[in-house]
Amino acid sequence: MSPKRLFCETEPCLEQPLEKRRPRLTFASIIGDVVMVNSQNHLLKALEPLLRRVVNEEVDRCLLRYSRLLPRASSLRIQALEPSSFLLYFVNNLPSTIFTGSKITDVESQPLRIAVEAGADNPAFQVYSAMKIEIVVLDGDFASGDKQDWTAEEFNASIVKERSGKRPLLHGEMNITLRDRAATIGDIEFTDNSSWIRSRKFRLGARIVDGSDSDKNRPRIREAITEPFVVKDHRGELYKKHYPPMLHDEVWRLEKIGKEGVFHKKLSNYNIKTVQEFLKLFTIDPQKLRRILGVGMSERMWKATVKHAQTCELGNKVYMFRAHNVLLILNPICEVVRAMIDDQIYSSQDLHNIPPEYLMNLSRQAFDNWHSLQDFEGNFREPPLITQEDLYDSCHQRP
């Protein structure tokens, strides 16, 4: 009798746990693992000197930066502990736009002046010897906002030098002598415009030249700065607008009217060549003036041009127009400022008593005969302009 076979010898034993299948190793997979390990080792060996060099360069750069900051930080701390008790300042204001090649003056075309003043804690400050002042150009963004004080290093760092291949930014008398706390700046001018720096504006600055006085114990005198301004090339001055415009100015001096441009030519075709002629027609017939300029001039441009023209200074000249039983006194832009009609005198305050259409018709007659009007000097803003007898005699003269 043959022995019985055990079930587990020939059939899978369900009671035993199934083992996880292991990946089958092949010769190719073994070779691939070896190649990958060798490649990583070679990569690490190649990267190691590169990483060491980068790390060393960064460490050296940080150390150099820190070493440079140390003296500056120390000086800043010292200056913070010793604020400037005295300060230079520009006595007068500069215009908002300056042109290259033109003498730098203030808004009233007067020479610039520099002065020094003492703080409240040093009222007895005296200049024991003449101190030298240097005029420099600063970036327009320097000391912007609410900043009212700065260190000498901050001031010097904001000095603008000329562009490569260009002449020095300032030409002329940049070094002056401070006497009795004040000095006048002589002839200086810009040689380049300000459009090439980020702020597109310059400031003028003034600083004490080191060693220019014998008082070694003198505290720091804070530098002077002007308000920022734009510097344009001199050729732009030939096309610049006038603020305010003058009566005799050519009409292209007004805003939105370019020299030899479309609007300038349109006005010239109607013999409107000056600001005075522009304003005269605007007084008599603004609709006609608007039609002359045409649809190419937008409403916004029209308003800007008229607003600029109306800032014109009229002066004291007045014009006399005579007709039958009528005498009108007009200002230079054909506005009636006084009248005598049928022996009745009307001051500027009484003109509203004259029918508007009738008065406008008389003004148009004066406009059409402008070149035949008699003109004379007089302040039409301060009555009486002329006496009643003068008006009566003029009114009854034969035209």
PDB file of N, CA and C in Angstrom, residues 169-269:
ATOM      1  N   LEU A 169      29.036 119.553 -17.169  1.00  0.00           N
ATOM      2  CA  LEU A 169      27.638 119.990 -17.173  1.00  0.00           C
ATOM      3  C   LEU A 169      27.491 121.491 -16.975  1.00  0.00           C
ATOM      4  N   LEU A 170      28.305 122.057 -16.096  1.00  0.00           N
ATOM      5  CA  LEU A 170      28.247 123.494 -15.839  1.00  0.00           C
ATOM      6  C   LEU A 170      29.473 124.168 -16.424  1.00  0.00           C
ATOM      7  N   HIS A 171      29.257 125.332 -16.977  1.00  0.00           N
ATOM      8  CA  HIS A 171      30.360 126.123 -17.516  1.00  0.00           C
ATOM      9  C   HIS A 171      30.272 127.531 -16.935  1.00  0.00           C
ATOM     10  N   GLY A 172      31.410 128.029 -16.469  1.00  0.00           N
ATOM     11  CA  GLY A 172      31.421 129.382 -15.929  1.00  0.00           C
ATOM     12  C   GLY A 172      32.018 129.437 -14.539  1.00  0.00           C
ATOM     13  N   GLU A 173      31.529 130.357 -13.752  1.00  0.00           N
ATOM     14  CA  GLU A 173      32.075 130.633 -12.423  1.00  0.00           C
ATOM     15  C   GLU A 173      31.414 129.727 -11.383  1.00  0.00           C
ATOM     16  N   MET A 174      31.956 128.500 -11.246  1.00  0.00           N
ATOM     17  CA  MET A 174      31.383 127.551 -10.292  1.00  0.00           C
ATOM     18  C   MET A 174      31.931 127.695  -8.877  1.00  0.00           C
ATOM     19  N   ASN A 175      33.017 128.439  -8.706  1.00  0.00           N
ATOM     20  CA  ASN A 175      33.608 128.645  -7.383  1.00  0.00           C
ATOM     21  C   ASN A 175      33.522 130.124  -7.025  1.00  0.00           C
ATOM     22  N   ILE A 176      32.876 130.406  -5.917  1.00  0.00           N
ATOM     23  CA  ILE A 176      32.683 131.784  -5.474  1.00  0.00           C
ATOM     24  C   ILE A 176      33.114 131.896  -4.020  1.00  0.00           C
ATOM     25  N   THR A 177      33.255 133.112  -3.561  1.00  0.00           N
ATOM     26  CA  THR A 177      33.710 133.361  -2.193  1.00  0.00           C
ATOM     27  C   THR A 177      32.572 133.911  -1.352  1.00  0.00           C
ATOM     28  N   LEU A 178      32.368 133.293  -0.206  1.00  0.00           N
ATOM     29  CA  LEU A 178      31.328 133.732   0.722  1.00  0.00           C
ATOM     30  C   LEU A 178      31.905 134.801   1.641  1.00  0.00           C
ATOM     31  N   ARG A 179      31.369 136.008   1.578  1.00  0.00           N
ATOM     32  CA  ARG A 179      31.809 137.107   2.434  1.00  0.00           C
ATOM     33  C   ARG A 179      30.590 137.687   3.141  1.00  0.00           C
ATOM     34  N   ASP A 180      30.745 137.897   4.438  1.00  0.00           N
ATOM     35  CA  ASP A 180      29.637 138.425   5.239  1.00  0.00           C
ATOM     36  C   ASP A 180      28.383 137.570   5.067  1.00  0.00           C
ATOM     37  N   ARG A 181      28.610 136.259   5.051  1.00  0.00           N
ATOM     38  CA  ARG A 181      27.525 135.273   5.014  1.00  0.00           C
ATOM     39  C   ARG A 181      26.764 135.218   3.694  1.00  0.00           C
ATOM     40  N   ALA A 182      27.241 135.882   2.644  1.00  0.00           N
ATOM     41  CA  ALA A 182      26.493 135.884   1.383  1.00  0.00           C
ATOM     42  C   ALA A 182      27.455 135.949   0.209  1.00  0.00           C
ATOM     43  N   ALA A 183      26.952 135.544  -0.952  1.00  0.00           N
ATOM     44  CA  ALA A 183      27.741 135.598  -2.179  1.00  0.00           C
ATOM     45  C   ALA A 183      26.796 135.612  -3.370  1.00  0.00           C
ATOM     46  N   THR A 184      27.242 136.233  -4.444  1.00  0.00           N
ATOM     47  CA  THR A 184      26.467 136.278  -5.687  1.00  0.00           C
ATOM     48  C   THR A 184      27.117 135.360  -6.709  1.00  0.00           C
ATOM     49  N   ILE A 185      26.296 134.535  -7.340  1.00  0.00           N
ATOM     50  CA  ILE A 185      26.799 133.611  -8.355  1.00  0.00           C
ATOM     51  C   ILE A 185      26.927 134.362  -9.674  1.00  0.00           C
ATOM     52  N   GLY A 186      28.086 134.229 -10.310  1.00  0.00           N
ATOM     53  CA  GLY A 186      28.333 134.926 -11.567  1.00  0.00           C
ATOM     54  C   GLY A 186      27.708 134.216 -12.755  1.00  0.00           C
ATOM     55  N   ASP A 187      28.382 134.284 -13.877  1.00  0.00           N
ATOM     56  CA  ASP A 187      27.865 133.685 -15.112  1.00  0.00           C
ATOM     57  C   ASP A 187      28.128 132.189 -15.123  1.00  0.00           C
ATOM     58  N   ILE A 188      27.083 131.406 -15.010  1.00  0.00           N
ATOM     59  CA  ILE A 188      27.175 129.958 -15.184  1.00  0.00           C
ATOM     60  C   ILE A 188      26.050 129.518 -16.113  1.00  0.00           C
ATOM     61  N   GLU A 189      26.290 128.447 -16.834  1.00  0.00           N
ATOM     62  CA  GLU A 189      25.289 127.946 -17.775  1.00  0.00           C
ATOM     63  C   GLU A 189      25.428 126.435 -17.919  1.00  0.00           C
ATOM     64  N   PHE A 190      24.350 125.789 -18.300  1.00  0.00           N
ATOM     65  CA  PHE A 190      24.371 124.353 -18.561  1.00  0.00           C
ATOM     66  C   PHE A 190      24.840 124.100 -19.988  1.00  0.00           C
ATOM     67  N   THR A 191      25.554 122.990 -20.164  1.00  0.00           N
ATOM     68  CA  THR A 191      26.014 122.596 -21.496  1.00  0.00           C
ATOM     69  C   THR A 191      25.246 121.399 -22.038  1.00  0.00           C
ATOM     70  N   ASP A 192      24.417 120.779 -21.214  1.00  0.00           N
ATOM     71  CA  ASP A 192      23.668 119.598 -21.648  1.00  0.00           C
ATOM     72  C   ASP A 192      22.292 119.614 -21.001  1.00  0.00           C
ATOM     73  N   ASN A 193      21.344 118.946 -21.642  1.00  0.00           N
ATOM     74  CA  ASN A 193      19.981 118.899 -21.108  1.00  0.00           C
ATOM     75  C   ASN A 193      19.865 117.846 -20.014  1.00  0.00           C
ATOM     76  N   SER A 194      18.697 117.766 -19.393  1.00  0.00           N
ATOM     77  CA  SER A 194      18.484 116.840 -18.270  1.00  0.00           C
ATOM     78  C   SER A 194      17.669 115.615 -18.657  1.00  0.00           C
ATOM     79  N   SER A 195      17.434 115.406 -19.950  1.00  0.00           N
ATOM     80  CA  SER A 195      16.548 114.318 -20.370  1.00  0.00           C
ATOM     81  C   SER A 195      17.172 112.939 -20.224  1.00  0.00           C
ATOM     82  N   TRP A 196      18.479 112.845 -20.013  1.00  0.00           N
ATOM     83  CA  TRP A 196      19.164 111.554 -20.013  1.00  0.00           C
ATOM     84  C   TRP A 196      19.264 110.916 -18.631  1.00  0.00           C
ATOM     85  N   ILE A 197      18.850 111.600 -17.569  1.00  0.00           N
ATOM     86  CA  ILE A 197      18.839 110.954 -16.254  1.00  0.00           C
ATOM     87  C   ILE A 197      17.414 110.530 -15.921  1.00  0.00           C
ATOM     88  N   ARG A 198      17.284 109.605 -14.983  1.00  0.00           N
ATOM     89  CA  ARG A 198      15.995 108.979 -14.723  1.00  0.00           C
ATOM     90  C   ARG A 198      14.938 109.989 -14.319  1.00  0.00           C
ATOM     91  N   SER A 199      15.277 110.928 -13.445  1.00  0.00           N
ATOM     92  CA  SER A 199      14.296 111.912 -12.975  1.00  0.00           C
ATOM     93  C   SER A 199      13.996 112.975 -14.024  1.00  0.00           C
ATOM     94  N   ARG A 200      14.870 113.105 -15.037  1.00  0.00           N
ATOM     95  CA  ARG A 200      14.748 114.116 -16.093  1.00  0.00           C
ATOM     96  C   ARG A 200      14.797 115.544 -15.553  1.00  0.00           C
ATOM     97  N   LYS A 201      15.310 115.689 -14.334  1.00  0.00           N
ATOM     98  CA  LYS A 201      15.422 117.015 -13.732  1.00  0.00           C
ATOM     99  C   LYS A 201      16.753 117.130 -12.997  1.00  0.00           C
ATOM    100  N   PHE A 202      17.245 118.357 -12.901  1.00  0.00           N
ATOM    101  CA  PHE A 202      18.438 118.675 -12.129  1.00  0.00           C
ATOM    102  C   PHE A 202      18.052 119.558 -10.946  1.00  0.00           C
ATOM    103  N   ARG A 203      18.967 119.646 -10.007  1.00  0.00           N
ATOM    104  CA  ARG A 203      18.976 120.692  -8.978  1.00  0.00           C
ATOM    105  C   ARG A 203      20.363 121.324  -9.006  1.00  0.00           C
ATOM    106  N   LEU A 204      20.453 122.551  -8.575  1.00  0.00           N
ATOM    107  CA  LEU A 204      21.752 123.140  -8.288  1.00  0.00           C
ATOM    108  C   LEU A 204      22.042 122.949  -6.814  1.00  0.00           C
ATOM    109  N   GLY A 205      23.294 122.660  -6.511  1.00  0.00           N
ATOM    110  CA  GLY A 205      23.711 122.518  -5.127  1.00  0.00           C
ATOM    111  C   GLY A 205      24.910 123.401  -4.853  1.00  0.00           C
ATOM    112  N   ALA A 206      25.099 123.765  -3.599  1.00  0.00           N
ATOM    113  CA  ALA A 206      26.248 124.578  -3.199  1.00  0.00           C
ATOM    114  C   ALA A 206      26.832 123.982  -1.929  1.00  0.00           C
ATOM    115  N   ARG A 207      28.157 123.837  -1.897  1.00  0.00           N
ATOM    116  CA  ARG A 207      28.810 123.257  -0.728  1.00  0.00           C
ATOM    117  C   ARG A 207      30.090 124.020  -0.418  1.00  0.00           C
ATOM    118  N   ILE A 208      30.481 123.966   0.860  1.00  0.00           N
ATOM    119  CA  ILE A 208      31.729 124.578   1.289  1.00  0.00           C
ATOM    120  C   ILE A 208      32.884 123.722   0.796  1.00  0.00           C
ATOM    121  N   VAL A 209      33.889 124.352   0.195  1.00  0.00           N
ATOM    122  CA  VAL A 209      35.075 123.627  -0.244  1.00  0.00           C
ATOM    123  C   VAL A 209      35.922 123.322   0.977  1.00  0.00           C
ATOM    124  N   ASP A 210      36.290 122.052   1.156  1.00  0.00           N
ATOM    125  CA  ASP A 210      37.084 121.644   2.318  1.00  0.00           C
ATOM    126  C   ASP A 210      38.388 122.420   2.382  1.00  0.00           C
ATOM    127  N   GLY A 211      38.713 122.895   3.605  1.00  0.00           N
ATOM    128  CA  GLY A 211      39.961 123.605   3.816  1.00  0.00           C
ATOM    129  C   GLY A 211      39.965 125.029   3.324  1.00  0.00           C
ATOM    130  N   SER A 212      38.777 125.568   2.995  1.00  0.00           N
ATOM    131  CA  SER A 212      38.736 126.928   2.450  1.00  0.00           C
ATOM    132  C   SER A 212      38.711 127.994   3.532  1.00  0.00           C
ATOM    133  N   ASP A 213      38.606 127.599   4.801  1.00  0.00           N
ATOM    134  CA  ASP A 213      38.650 128.599   5.878  1.00  0.00           C
ATOM    135  C   ASP A 213      39.555 128.077   6.973  1.00  0.00           C
ATOM    136  N   SER A 214      39.976 128.969   7.841  1.00  0.00           N
ATOM    137  CA  SER A 214      40.965 128.628   8.865  1.00  0.00           C
ATOM    138  C   SER A 214      40.347 128.096  10.142  1.00  0.00           C
ATOM    139  N   ASP A 215      39.040 128.131  10.263  1.00  0.00           N
ATOM    140  CA  ASP A 215      38.371 127.680  11.484  1.00  0.00           C
ATOM    141  C   ASP A 215      38.173 126.173  11.409  1.00  0.00           C
ATOM    142  N   LYS A 216      39.115 125.422  11.969  1.00  0.00           N
ATOM    143  CA  LYS A 216      39.045 123.967  11.908  1.00  0.00           C
ATOM    144  C   LYS A 216      38.003 123.405  12.861  1.00  0.00           C
ATOM    145  N   ASN A 217      37.585 124.196  13.815  1.00  0.00           N
ATOM    146  CA  ASN A 217      36.586 123.718  14.771  1.00  0.00           C
ATOM    147  C   ASN A 217      35.161 124.045  14.335  1.00  0.00           C
ATOM    148  N   ARG A 218      35.034 124.632  13.173  1.00  0.00           N
ATOM    149  CA  ARG A 218      33.705 124.974  12.688  1.00  0.00           C
ATOM    150  C   ARG A 218      32.889 123.719  12.441  1.00  0.00           C
ATOM    151  N   PRO A 219      31.643 123.684  12.924  1.00  0.00           N
ATOM    152  CA  PRO A 219      30.791 122.521  12.636  1.00  0.00           C
ATOM    153  C   PRO A 219      30.422 122.483  11.159  1.00  0.00           C
ATOM    154  N   ARG A 220      29.871 121.364  10.747  1.00  0.00           N
ATOM    155  CA  ARG A 220      29.509 121.208   9.334  1.00  0.00           C
ATOM    156  C   ARG A 220      28.429 122.207   8.941  1.00  0.00           C
ATOM    157  N   ILE A 221      28.628 122.832   7.801  1.00  0.00           N
ATOM    158  CA  ILE A 221      27.620 123.724   7.235  1.00  0.00           C
ATOM    159  C   ILE A 221      26.872 122.936   6.170  1.00  0.00           C
ATOM    160  N   ARG A 222      25.597 122.754   6.374  1.00  0.00           N
ATOM    161  CA  ARG A 222      24.822 121.932   5.446  1.00  0.00           C
ATOM    162  C   ARG A 222      24.747 122.583   4.069  1.00  0.00           C
ATOM    163  N   GLU A 223      24.792 121.755   3.054  1.00  0.00           N
ATOM    164  CA  GLU A 223      24.797 122.221   1.677  1.00  0.00           C
ATOM    165  C   GLU A 223      23.439 122.825   1.290  1.00  0.00           C
ATOM    166  N   ALA A 224      23.459 123.696   0.290  1.00  0.00           N
ATOM    167  CA  ALA A 224      22.227 124.311  -0.227  1.00  0.00           C
ATOM    168  C   ALA A 224      21.781 123.575  -1.482  1.00  0.00           C
ATOM    169  N   ILE A 225      20.485 123.514  -1.677  1.00  0.00           N
ATOM    170  CA  ILE A 225      19.943 122.935  -2.910  1.00  0.00           C
ATOM    171  C   ILE A 225      18.783 123.800  -3.394  1.00  0.00           C
ATOM    172  N   THR A 226      18.572 123.791  -4.696  1.00  0.00           N
ATOM    173  CA  THR A 226      17.422 124.483  -5.280  1.00  0.00           C
ATOM    174  C   THR A 226      16.281 123.496  -5.466  1.00  0.00           C
ATOM    175  N   GLU A 227      15.147 124.003  -5.898  1.00  0.00           N
ATOM    176  CA  GLU A 227      14.060 123.125  -6.315  1.00  0.00           C
ATOM    177  C   GLU A 227      14.451 122.463  -7.644  1.00  0.00           C
ATOM    178  N   PRO A 228      13.911 121.285  -7.940  1.00  0.00           N
ATOM    179  CA  PRO A 228      14.242 120.638  -9.219  1.00  0.00           C
ATOM    180  C   PRO A 228      13.712 121.422 -10.411  1.00  0.00           C
ATOM    181  N   PHE A 229      14.410 121.335 -11.516  1.00  0.00           N
ATOM    182  CA  PHE A 229      14.011 122.040 -12.734  1.00  0.00           C
ATOM    183  C   PHE A 229      14.438 121.213 -13.943  1.00  0.00           C
ATOM    184  N   VAL A 230      13.847 121.533 -15.077  1.00  0.00           N
ATOM    185  CA  VAL A 230      14.151 120.853 -16.335  1.00  0.00           C
ATOM    186  C   VAL A 230      15.140 121.703 -17.129  1.00  0.00           C
ATOM    187  N   VAL A 231      16.119 121.056 -17.733  1.00  0.00           N
ATOM    188  CA  VAL A 231      17.052 121.745 -18.624  1.00  0.00           C
ATOM    189  C   VAL A 231      16.802 121.248 -20.044  1.00  0.00           C
ATOM    190  N   LYS A 232      16.510 122.173 -20.935  1.00  0.00           N
ATOM    191  CA  LYS A 232      16.247 121.835 -22.338  1.00  0.00           C
ATOM    192  C   LYS A 232      17.341 122.421 -23.222  1.00  0.00           C
ATOM    193  N   ASP A 233      17.483 121.832 -24.400  1.00  0.00           N
ATOM    194  CA  ASP A 233      18.457 122.353 -25.357  1.00  0.00           C
ATOM    195  C   ASP A 233      18.076 123.758 -25.799  1.00  0.00           C
ATOM    196  N   HIS A 234      19.076 124.570 -26.087  1.00  0.00           N
ATOM    197  CA  HIS A 234      18.849 125.979 -26.427  1.00  0.00           C
ATOM    198  C   HIS A 234      17.937 126.147 -27.633  1.00  0.00           C
ATOM    199  N   ARG A 235      18.012 125.202 -28.578  1.00  0.00           N
ATOM    200  CA  ARG A 235      17.163 125.342 -29.763  1.00  0.00           C
ATOM    201  C   ARG A 235      15.681 125.297 -29.399  1.00  0.00           C
ATOM    202  N   GLY A 236      15.350 124.682 -28.258  1.00  0.00           N
ATOM    203  CA  GLY A 236      13.956 124.646 -27.827  1.00  0.00           C
ATOM    204  C   GLY A 236      13.448 126.001 -27.378  1.00  0.00           C
ATOM    205  N   GLU A 237      14.379 126.905 -26.999  1.00  0.00           N
ATOM    206  CA  GLU A 237      13.962 128.234 -26.551  1.00  0.00           C
ATOM    207  C   GLU A 237      13.313 129.013 -27.685  1.00  0.00           C
ATOM    208  N   LEU A 238      13.702 128.703 -28.910  1.00  0.00           N
ATOM    209  CA  LEU A 238      13.136 129.403 -30.060  1.00  0.00           C
ATOM    210  C   LEU A 238      11.660 129.084 -30.250  1.00  0.00           C
ATOM    211  N   TYR A 239      11.220 127.976 -29.640  1.00  0.00           N
ATOM    212  CA  TYR A 239       9.836 127.544 -29.820  1.00  0.00           C
ATOM    213  C   TYR A 239       9.042 127.578 -28.513  1.00  0.00           C
ATOM    214  N   LYS A 240       9.630 128.093 -27.455  1.00  0.00           N
ATOM    215  CA  LYS A 240       8.968 127.995 -26.159  1.00  0.00           C
ATOM    216  C   LYS A 240       7.797 128.974 -26.055  1.00  0.00           C
ATOM    217  N   LYS A 241       6.855 128.627 -25.194  1.00  0.00           N
ATOM    218  CA  LYS A 241       5.698 129.479 -24.952  1.00  0.00           C
ATOM    219  C   LYS A 241       6.065 130.544 -23.923  1.00  0.00           C
ATOM    220  N   HIS A 242       5.303 131.625 -23.922  1.00  0.00           N
ATOM    221  CA  HIS A 242       5.543 132.705 -22.970  1.00  0.00           C
ATOM    222  C   HIS A 242       4.463 132.702 -21.897  1.00  0.00           C
ATOM    223  N   TYR A 243       4.903 132.833 -20.646  1.00  0.00           N
ATOM    224  CA  TYR A 243       3.970 132.854 -19.522  1.00  0.00           C
ATOM    225  C   TYR A 243       4.269 134.075 -18.659  1.00  0.00           C
ATOM    226  N   PRO A 244       3.409 135.092 -18.672  1.00  0.00           N
ATOM    227  CA  PRO A 244       2.241 135.211 -19.552  1.00  0.00           C
ATOM    228  C   PRO A 244       2.662 135.698 -20.929  1.00  0.00           C
ATOM    229  N   PRO A 245       1.810 135.507 -21.932  1.00  0.00           N
ATOM    230  CA  PRO A 245       2.127 136.038 -23.261  1.00  0.00           C
ATOM    231  C   PRO A 245       1.978 137.551 -23.281  1.00  0.00           C
ATOM    232  N   MET A 246       2.645 138.187 -24.223  1.00  0.00           N
ATOM    233  CA  MET A 246       2.537 139.625 -24.403  1.00  0.00           C
ATOM    234  C   MET A 246       1.670 139.914 -25.627  1.00  0.00           C
ATOM    235  N   LEU A 247       1.105 141.105 -25.674  1.00  0.00           N
ATOM    236  CA  LEU A 247       0.232 141.470 -26.790  1.00  0.00           C
ATOM    237  C   LEU A 247       0.943 141.352 -28.135  1.00  0.00           C
ATOM    238  N   HIS A 248       2.210 141.736 -28.178  1.00  0.00           N
ATOM    239  CA  HIS A 248       2.935 141.737 -29.444  1.00  0.00           C
ATOM    240  C   HIS A 248       3.549 140.382 -29.771  1.00  0.00           C
ATOM    241  N   ASP A 249       3.429 139.401 -28.875  1.00  0.00           N
ATOM    242  CA  ASP A 249       3.973 138.069 -29.152  1.00  0.00           C
ATOM    243  C   ASP A 249       3.305 137.457 -30.376  1.00  0.00           C
ATOM    244  N   GLU A 250       4.083 136.709 -31.131  1.00  0.00           N
ATOM    245  CA  GLU A 250       3.483 135.976 -32.243  1.00  0.00           C
ATOM    246  C   GLU A 250       2.507 134.939 -31.692  1.00  0.00           C
ATOM    247  N   VAL A 251       1.466 134.655 -32.457  1.00  0.00           N
ATOM    248  CA  VAL A 251       0.364 133.849 -31.949  1.00  0.00           C
ATOM    249  C   VAL A 251       0.796 132.426 -31.612  1.00  0.00           C
ATOM    250  N   TRP A 252       1.868 131.921 -32.215  1.00  0.00           N
ATOM    251  CA  TRP A 252       2.308 130.559 -31.899  1.00  0.00           C
ATOM    252  C   TRP A 252       2.944 130.456 -30.515  1.00  0.00           C
ATOM    253  N   ARG A 253       3.121 131.580 -29.838  1.00  0.00           N
ATOM    254  CA  ARG A 253       3.584 131.526 -28.450  1.00  0.00           C
ATOM    255  C   ARG A 253       2.488 131.014 -27.513  1.00  0.00           C
ATOM    256  N   LEU A 254       1.258 130.925 -28.023  1.00  0.00           N
ATOM    257  CA  LEU A 254       0.159 130.402 -27.213  1.00  0.00           C
ATOM    258  C   LEU A 254       0.194 128.882 -27.194  1.00  0.00           C
ATOM    259  N   GLU A 255      -0.319 128.312 -26.122  1.00  0.00           N
ATOM    260  CA  GLU A 255      -0.376 126.858 -25.990  1.00  0.00           C
ATOM    261  C   GLU A 255      -1.213 126.246 -27.107  1.00  0.00           C
ATOM    262  N   LYS A 256      -0.784 125.073 -27.549  1.00  0.00           N
ATOM    263  CA  LYS A 256      -1.468 124.256 -28.566  1.00  0.00           C
ATOM    264  C   LYS A 256      -1.337 124.813 -29.980  1.00  0.00           C
ATOM    265  N   ILE A 257      -0.601 125.913 -30.139  1.00  0.00           N
ATOM    266  CA  ILE A 257      -0.373 126.460 -31.479  1.00  0.00           C
ATOM    267  C   ILE A 257       1.125 126.380 -31.755  1.00  0.00           C
ATOM    268  N   GLY A 258       1.520 125.450 -32.613  1.00  0.00           N
ATOM    269  CA  GLY A 258       2.932 125.251 -32.906  1.00  0.00           C
ATOM    270  C   GLY A 258       3.435 126.191 -33.981  1.00  0.00           C
ATOM    271  N   LYS A 259       4.694 126.575 -33.838  1.00  0.00           N
ATOM    272  CA  LYS A 259       5.295 127.460 -34.830  1.00  0.00           C
ATOM    273  C   LYS A 259       5.298 126.781 -36.194  1.00  0.00           C
ATOM    274  N   GLU A 260       4.730 127.480 -37.187  1.00  0.00           N
ATOM    275  CA  GLU A 260       4.622 126.987 -38.558  1.00  0.00           C
ATOM    276  C   GLU A 260       3.793 125.709 -38.646  1.00  0.00           C
ATOM    277  N   GLY A 261       2.980 125.465 -37.628  1.00  0.00           N
ATOM    278  CA  GLY A 261       2.093 124.316 -37.646  1.00  0.00           C
ATOM    279  C   GLY A 261       0.776 124.626 -38.343  1.00  0.00           C
ATOM    280  N   VAL A 262      -0.134 123.656 -38.305  1.00  0.00           N
ATOM    281  CA  VAL A 262      -1.415 123.793 -39.007  1.00  0.00           C
ATOM    282  C   VAL A 262      -2.203 124.984 -38.481  1.00  0.00           C
ATOM    283  N   PHE A 263      -2.337 125.091 -37.154  1.00  0.00           N
ATOM    284  CA  PHE A 263      -3.139 126.174 -36.575  1.00  0.00           C
ATOM    285  C   PHE A 263      -2.491 127.533 -36.826  1.00  0.00           C
ATOM    286  N   HIS A 264      -1.169 127.570 -36.758  1.00  0.00           N
ATOM    287  CA  HIS A 264      -0.457 128.821 -37.026  1.00  0.00           C
ATOM    288  C   HIS A 264      -0.732 129.299 -38.452  1.00  0.00           C
ATOM    289  N   LYS A 265      -0.695 128.386 -39.400  1.00  0.00           N
ATOM    290  CA  LYS A 265      -0.934 128.751 -40.802  1.00  0.00           C
ATOM    291  C   LYS A 265      -2.378 129.179 -41.032  1.00  0.00           C
ATOM    292  N   LYS A 266      -3.320 128.500 -40.364  1.00  0.00           N
ATOM    293  CA  LYS A 266      -4.727 128.878 -40.522  1.00  0.00           C
ATOM    294  C   LYS A 266      -4.968 130.292 -40.014  1.00  0.00           C
ATOM    295  N   LEU A 267      -4.403 130.622 -38.870  1.00  0.00           N
ATOM    296  CA  LEU A 267      -4.573 131.965 -38.319  1.00  0.00           C
ATOM    297  C   LEU A 267      -3.891 133.010 -39.200  1.00  0.00           C
ATOM    298  N   SER A 268      -2.710 132.672 -39.712  1.00  0.00           N
ATOM    299  CA  SER A 268      -1.994 133.615 -40.577  1.00  0.00           C
ATOM    300  C   SER A 268      -2.785 133.919 -41.839  1.00  0.00           C
ATOM    301  N   ASN A 269      -3.514 132.929 -42.347  1.00  0.00           N
ATOM    302  CA  ASN A 269      -4.327 133.151 -43.552  1.00  0.00           C
ATOM    303  C   ASN A 269      -5.411 134.198 -43.320  1.00  0.00           C
TER     304      ASN A 269
END
